[in-house]
Short mmCIF file of C-alpha atoms in Angstrom, two decimals:
data_model
loop_
_atom_site.label_atom_id
_atom_site.label_comp_id
_atom_site.label_asym_id
_atom_site.label_seq_id
_atom_site.Cartn_x
_atom_site.Cartn_y
_atom_site.Cartn_z
CA MET T 401 17.67 -3.95 -15.82
CA ILE T 402 18.84 -4.29 -11.83
CA TYR T 403 19.76 -1.07 -10.37
CA THR T 404 22.03 -1.30 -7.39
CA LYS T 405 22.17 1.53 -4.89
CA ASN T 406 25.03 3.30 -3.09
CA PRO T 407 25.25 3.81 0.71
CA ALA T 408 23.89 7.49 0.35
CA GLN T 409 20.94 6.20 -1.85
CA ILE T 410 19.86 3.51 0.56
CA GLN T 411 20.29 6.51 3.17
CA LYS T 412 17.51 7.94 1.47
CA MET T 413 15.69 4.79 0.97
CA ARG T 414 16.20 4.00 4.77
CA ASP T 415 14.64 7.74 5.56
CA ALA T 416 11.62 6.59 3.37
CA GLY T 417 11.38 3.52 4.85
CA LYS T 418 11.24 5.22 8.16
CA LEU T 419 8.14 7.04 7.44
CA LEU T 420 6.14 4.80 5.92
CA HIS T 421 6.73 2.58 9.04
CA GLN T 422 5.28 5.37 11.42
CA VAL T 423 2.27 5.93 9.51
CA LEU T 424 1.33 2.10 9.07
CA GLU T 425 2.03 1.89 12.86
CA HIS T 426 -0.72 4.57 13.25
CA LEU T 427 -3.09 2.95 10.78
CA LYS T 428 -2.89 -0.10 12.71
CA THR T 429 -4.44 1.76 15.98
CA MET T 430 -7.48 2.59 13.49
CA ILE T 431 -8.61 -0.56 12.72
CA LYS T 432 -11.66 -1.88 14.64
CA PRO T 433 -14.93 -2.78 13.89
CA GLY T 434 -17.28 0.06 12.21
CA MET T 435 -14.12 2.01 10.93
CA THR T 436 -14.38 2.45 7.40
CA THR T 437 -11.08 1.85 5.28
CA LEU T 438 -11.70 5.11 3.16
CA GLU T 439 -11.49 6.59 6.35
CA ILE T 440 -8.41 5.13 6.99
CA ASP T 441 -7.05 5.84 3.38
CA ARG T 442 -7.59 9.37 4.03
CA GLU T 443 -5.58 9.26 7.29
CA ALA T 444 -2.58 7.83 5.52
CA GLU T 445 -2.55 10.61 2.49
CA ARG T 446 -2.64 13.47 5.35
CA MET T 447 0.23 11.78 7.17
CA ILE T 448 2.56 11.20 4.09
CA ARG T 449 1.71 14.58 2.56
CA ALA T 450 2.09 16.27 5.69
CA ALA T 451 5.76 14.80 6.23
CA GLY T 452 6.42 16.53 2.89
CA ALA T 453 6.24 12.90 1.02
CA THR T 454 3.99 11.81 -1.67
CA PRO T 455 1.82 8.82 -1.90
CA SER T 456 3.33 6.54 -4.27
CA PHE T 457 0.14 4.17 -4.78
CA LYS T 458 -2.34 7.29 -5.44
CA GLY T 459 -2.41 7.87 -9.50
CA PHE T 460 -0.08 4.81 -10.32
CA GLU T 461 -1.04 3.60 -13.67
CA GLY T 462 -4.80 4.80 -12.43
CA PHE T 463 -4.90 3.72 -9.18
CA PRO T 464 -7.53 6.08 -7.21
CA PHE T 465 -6.46 5.52 -3.60
CA THR T 466 -3.22 6.23 -0.98
CA ILE T 467 -3.59 2.59 0.43
CA CYS T 468 -4.79 -0.67 -1.00
CA ALA T 469 -7.29 -2.10 1.76
CA SER T 470 -8.09 -6.12 0.83
CA VAL T 471 -10.72 -7.87 3.35
CA ASP T 472 -10.76 -11.40 3.68
CA GLU T 473 -10.45 -13.32 -0.04
CA GLU T 474 -9.27 -10.13 -1.71
CA VAL T 475 -5.34 -10.57 -1.63
CA VAL T 476 -4.19 -6.90 -2.96
CA HIS T 477 -5.12 -3.93 -4.85
CA GLY T 478 -8.60 -3.75 -2.68
CA PHE T 479 -10.40 -0.16 -2.77
CA PRO T 480 -11.01 1.66 -0.20
CA SER T 481 -14.55 2.01 0.79
CA ASP T 482 -17.21 3.63 3.07
CA LYS T 483 -18.51 0.26 4.17
CA PRO T 484 -17.88 -0.45 7.98
CA LEU T 485 -15.41 -3.05 8.85
CA ARG T 486 -17.05 -5.99 10.71
CA GLU T 487 -15.66 -7.95 13.81
CA GLY T 488 -13.51 -10.86 12.95
CA GLN T 489 -12.60 -9.66 9.34
CA LEU T 490 -8.71 -9.56 7.93
CA LEU T 491 -7.45 -6.54 6.78
CA SER T 492 -4.51 -6.25 4.51
CA VAL T 493 -3.19 -2.46 3.88
CA ASP T 494 -0.36 -2.12 1.68
CA CYS T 495 1.07 1.19 1.13
CA GLY T 496 3.94 3.16 -0.41
CA LEU T 497 5.38 6.66 -0.37
CA ILE T 498 8.26 8.55 -2.16
CA LEU T 499 10.41 10.87 -0.05
CA HIS T 500 13.20 12.88 -1.62
CA GLY T 501 12.64 10.79 -4.68
CA TRP T 502 12.97 7.30 -3.27
CA GLN T 503 10.55 4.94 -2.64
CA ALA T 504 9.29 2.54 0.38
CA ASP T 505 6.61 0.16 0.16
CA SER T 506 5.43 -1.77 3.08
CA ALA T 507 2.10 -4.27 3.90
CA PHE T 508 0.50 -5.97 7.04
CA SER T 509 -2.49 -8.03 7.52
CA ALA T 510 -4.43 -7.49 10.90
CA PRO T 511 -7.80 -8.40 12.82
CA VAL T 512 -10.60 -6.59 12.94
CA GLY T 513 -11.59 -6.79 16.61
CA LYS T 514 -11.31 -10.72 17.51
CA ALA T 515 -10.76 -12.94 14.44
CA SER T 516 -10.98 -16.93 14.52
CA ASP T 517 -8.01 -19.14 15.43
CA GLU T 518 -7.68 -19.84 11.80
CA VAL T 519 -7.52 -16.16 10.49
CA MET T 520 -4.83 -15.51 13.36
CA LYS T 521 -2.78 -18.62 12.54
CA LEU T 522 -2.92 -17.64 8.61
CA MET T 523 -1.67 -13.96 9.53
CA LYS T 524 1.15 -15.39 12.12
CA VAL T 525 2.42 -18.06 9.42
CA THR T 526 2.50 -15.24 6.29
CA GLU T 527 4.91 -13.14 8.87
CA GLU T 528 6.93 -15.98 9.54
CA CYS T 529 7.12 -16.86 5.64
CA PHE T 530 8.33 -13.24 5.26
CA TRP T 531 11.00 -13.70 7.90
CA LEU T 532 12.24 -16.87 6.38
CA GLY T 533 12.37 -15.51 2.83
CA ALA T 534 14.38 -12.34 4.03
CA LYS T 535 16.76 -14.31 6.21
CA GLN T 536 17.97 -15.39 2.16
CA ALA T 537 18.17 -12.07 0.99
CA ARG T 538 21.83 -12.36 1.22
CA ALA T 539 24.61 -11.53 -1.47
CA GLY T 540 25.68 -14.48 -3.00
CA ASN T 541 22.13 -16.03 -2.52
CA ARG T 542 19.61 -16.31 -5.20
CA LEU T 543 16.05 -15.29 -5.95
CA GLY T 544 15.08 -19.10 -5.96
CA ASP T 545 16.04 -19.34 -2.23
CA ILE T 546 13.87 -16.43 -1.03
CA GLY T 547 10.95 -18.07 -2.72
CA TRP T 548 11.38 -21.29 -1.64
CA ALA T 549 11.81 -20.63 1.75
CA VAL T 550 8.53 -18.65 1.72
CA GLN T 551 6.85 -21.37 -0.14
CA GLN T 552 7.76 -24.51 1.90
CA HIS T 553 6.97 -22.94 5.27
CA ALA T 554 3.32 -21.94 3.95
CA GLU T 555 2.76 -25.07 2.13
CA ALA T 556 4.13 -27.23 5.40
CA ASN T 557 1.25 -25.25 7.02
CA GLY T 558 -1.47 -26.37 4.72
CA TYR T 559 -1.93 -23.05 2.97
CA GLY T 560 -1.36 -21.86 -0.89
CA VAL T 561 1.16 -19.50 -2.13
CA ILE T 562 -0.25 -17.08 -4.30
CA ARG T 563 1.69 -17.39 -7.80
CA ASP T 564 0.26 -14.81 -9.94
CA LEU T 565 1.71 -11.96 -7.92
CA THR T 566 5.28 -11.30 -6.69
CA GLY T 567 7.84 -8.99 -4.93
CA HIS T 568 9.58 -6.74 -6.76
CA GLY T 569 12.91 -4.70 -6.89
CA ILE T 570 12.27 -0.86 -5.74
CA GLY T 571 14.06 2.52 -5.66
CA ARG T 572 13.56 5.25 -7.78
CA GLU T 573 10.74 3.65 -8.98
CA MET T 574 7.98 1.54 -7.29
CA HIS T 575 8.65 -1.49 -9.22
CA GLU T 576 11.84 -2.19 -10.58
CA ASP T 577 13.77 -5.50 -11.83
CA PRO T 578 13.65 -8.08 -10.53
CA SER T 579 10.36 -9.77 -9.81
CA VAL T 580 10.87 -11.49 -6.35
CA PRO T 581 8.34 -14.47 -6.39
CA ASN T 582 7.04 -16.48 -3.06
CA TYR T 583 7.90 -19.63 -4.55
CA GLY T 584 11.24 -21.34 -6.21
CA LYS T 585 13.68 -23.97 -6.01
CA PRO T 586 17.20 -23.08 -3.80
CA GLY T 587 19.99 -22.21 -6.12
CA ARG T 588 17.68 -20.77 -9.12
CA GLY T 589 17.24 -17.24 -10.56
CA VAL T 590 18.93 -14.31 -10.22
CA ARG T 591 22.21 -13.96 -8.08
CA LEU T 592 21.73 -11.21 -5.18
CA VAL T 593 24.47 -8.49 -4.81
CA ALA T 594 24.97 -5.57 -2.39
CA GLY T 595 23.45 -2.73 -3.04
CA MET T 596 20.13 -4.06 -4.46
CA THR T 597 16.83 -3.36 -2.66
CA ILE T 598 13.71 -5.47 -2.77
CA ALA T 599 10.18 -5.75 -1.69
CA ILE T 600 9.66 -9.24 -0.37
CA GLU T 601 5.95 -9.85 0.34
CA PRO T 602 4.07 -13.19 1.01
CA MET T 603 0.44 -13.45 0.03
CA ILE T 604 -0.90 -16.71 1.67
CA SER T 605 -4.48 -17.92 1.27
CA MET T 606 -6.16 -20.27 3.52
CA GLY T 607 -7.12 -22.59 0.46
CA ASP T 608 -6.14 -22.50 -3.10
CA TRP T 609 -3.56 -20.12 -4.79
CA ARG T 610 -5.46 -19.37 -7.83
CA VAL T 611 -7.03 -15.91 -8.20
CA TYR T 612 -8.94 -13.83 -10.53
CA VAL T 613 -9.34 -9.82 -11.27
CA ALA T 614 -12.79 -7.98 -9.86
CA ASP T 615 -14.96 -6.15 -11.97
CA ASN T 616 -12.71 -2.65 -10.78
CA GLU T 617 -9.89 -4.27 -12.91
CA TRP T 618 -7.70 -3.74 -9.67
CA SER T 619 -8.93 -5.76 -6.83
CA ILE T 620 -7.43 -9.50 -6.86
CA LEU T 621 -9.43 -11.98 -5.15
CA THR T 622 -8.82 -15.91 -4.58
CA ARG T 623 -10.81 -17.97 -6.64
CA ASP T 624 -12.19 -20.24 -4.05
CA HIS T 625 -12.90 -17.07 -1.81
CA SER T 626 -10.51 -18.49 0.70
CA VAL T 627 -9.34 -15.66 3.31
CA CYS T 628 -5.56 -14.37 2.40
CA SER T 629 -3.27 -12.93 4.25
CA HIS T 630 -0.73 -10.24 2.84
CA TYR T 631 2.88 -8.77 4.64
CA GLU T 632 5.79 -6.58 2.95
CA HIS T 633 8.42 -4.98 3.71
CA THR T 634 11.61 -3.39 1.64
CA ILE T 635 14.83 -4.88 1.98
CA ALA T 636 18.30 -3.61 1.24
CA ILE T 637 21.01 -6.36 0.41
CA THR T 638 24.30 -5.47 1.85
CA ASP T 639 27.86 -7.01 2.25
CA GLY T 640 26.75 -8.76 5.36
CA ASP T 641 23.14 -8.99 7.01
CA PRO T 642 19.99 -7.72 5.30
CA GLU T 643 18.38 -4.77 6.50
CA ILE T 644 14.83 -4.12 6.76
CA LEU T 645 14.05 -0.60 5.48
CA THR T 646 10.77 -0.12 6.43
CA LEU T 647 11.22 -1.66 10.06
CA PRO T 648 13.73 0.77 11.24
CA GLY T 649 16.90 -0.61 12.96
CA THR T 650 16.13 -4.09 11.98
CA VAL T 651 19.15 -6.13 10.69
CA LEU T 652 18.69 -9.94 10.13
CA SER T 653 21.56 -12.04 11.27
CA GLU T 654 22.02 -15.43 9.82
CA ASP T 655 21.26 -17.24 13.38
CA ALA T 656 18.52 -14.79 14.18
#
């Protein structure tokens, strides 16, 4: 079932999104060669709990960490570790929190030190995919409009769109209906209405879209071991322009 939210509930999600944005902006400053993702994970949990919120990933279906830290060919759900990050790697950080009963979910990818031009382009195109998809998150449009916008831009740049994983509805629960694929056809799928809140999260690989699950039964990697980038925000669909709840003050006009 798809749950729409009223203005007061969306305000609570806006508050959660603002806090998560602050956490992730701080985590970005920690990413450098020699840092470990376990250190980043511990700092994320410290900040979230200090603000009176709860990490929504930790303990979710048994997941043991506050962040997902996915390196290079890891798509999502990477386990933080004490292995130092190396120059040139791509690190994707995904994090969620619960504030006053409402969820926020966001992810970014960043280079460790100086990365290759190929890695930098992949991250740039992945973010562009998100913004193109987010501009379609308007009342009256359909989920296929979002997926198509993401897919056509990624594939036009020669990249693979991960198909086994999707974005999702979000609210009191981290994962609500509907699923939000990063591929599709315009005019197809669930019609979007004001009050829906969804997480759009392109996962774009430098190679093929096929993936497999690691031995830890959580981490998902590209089958061809190509590098993958991930970018995500929580969005509120309104009567007008979509609002990015995890990027405070950001509203997307049609001509932006």
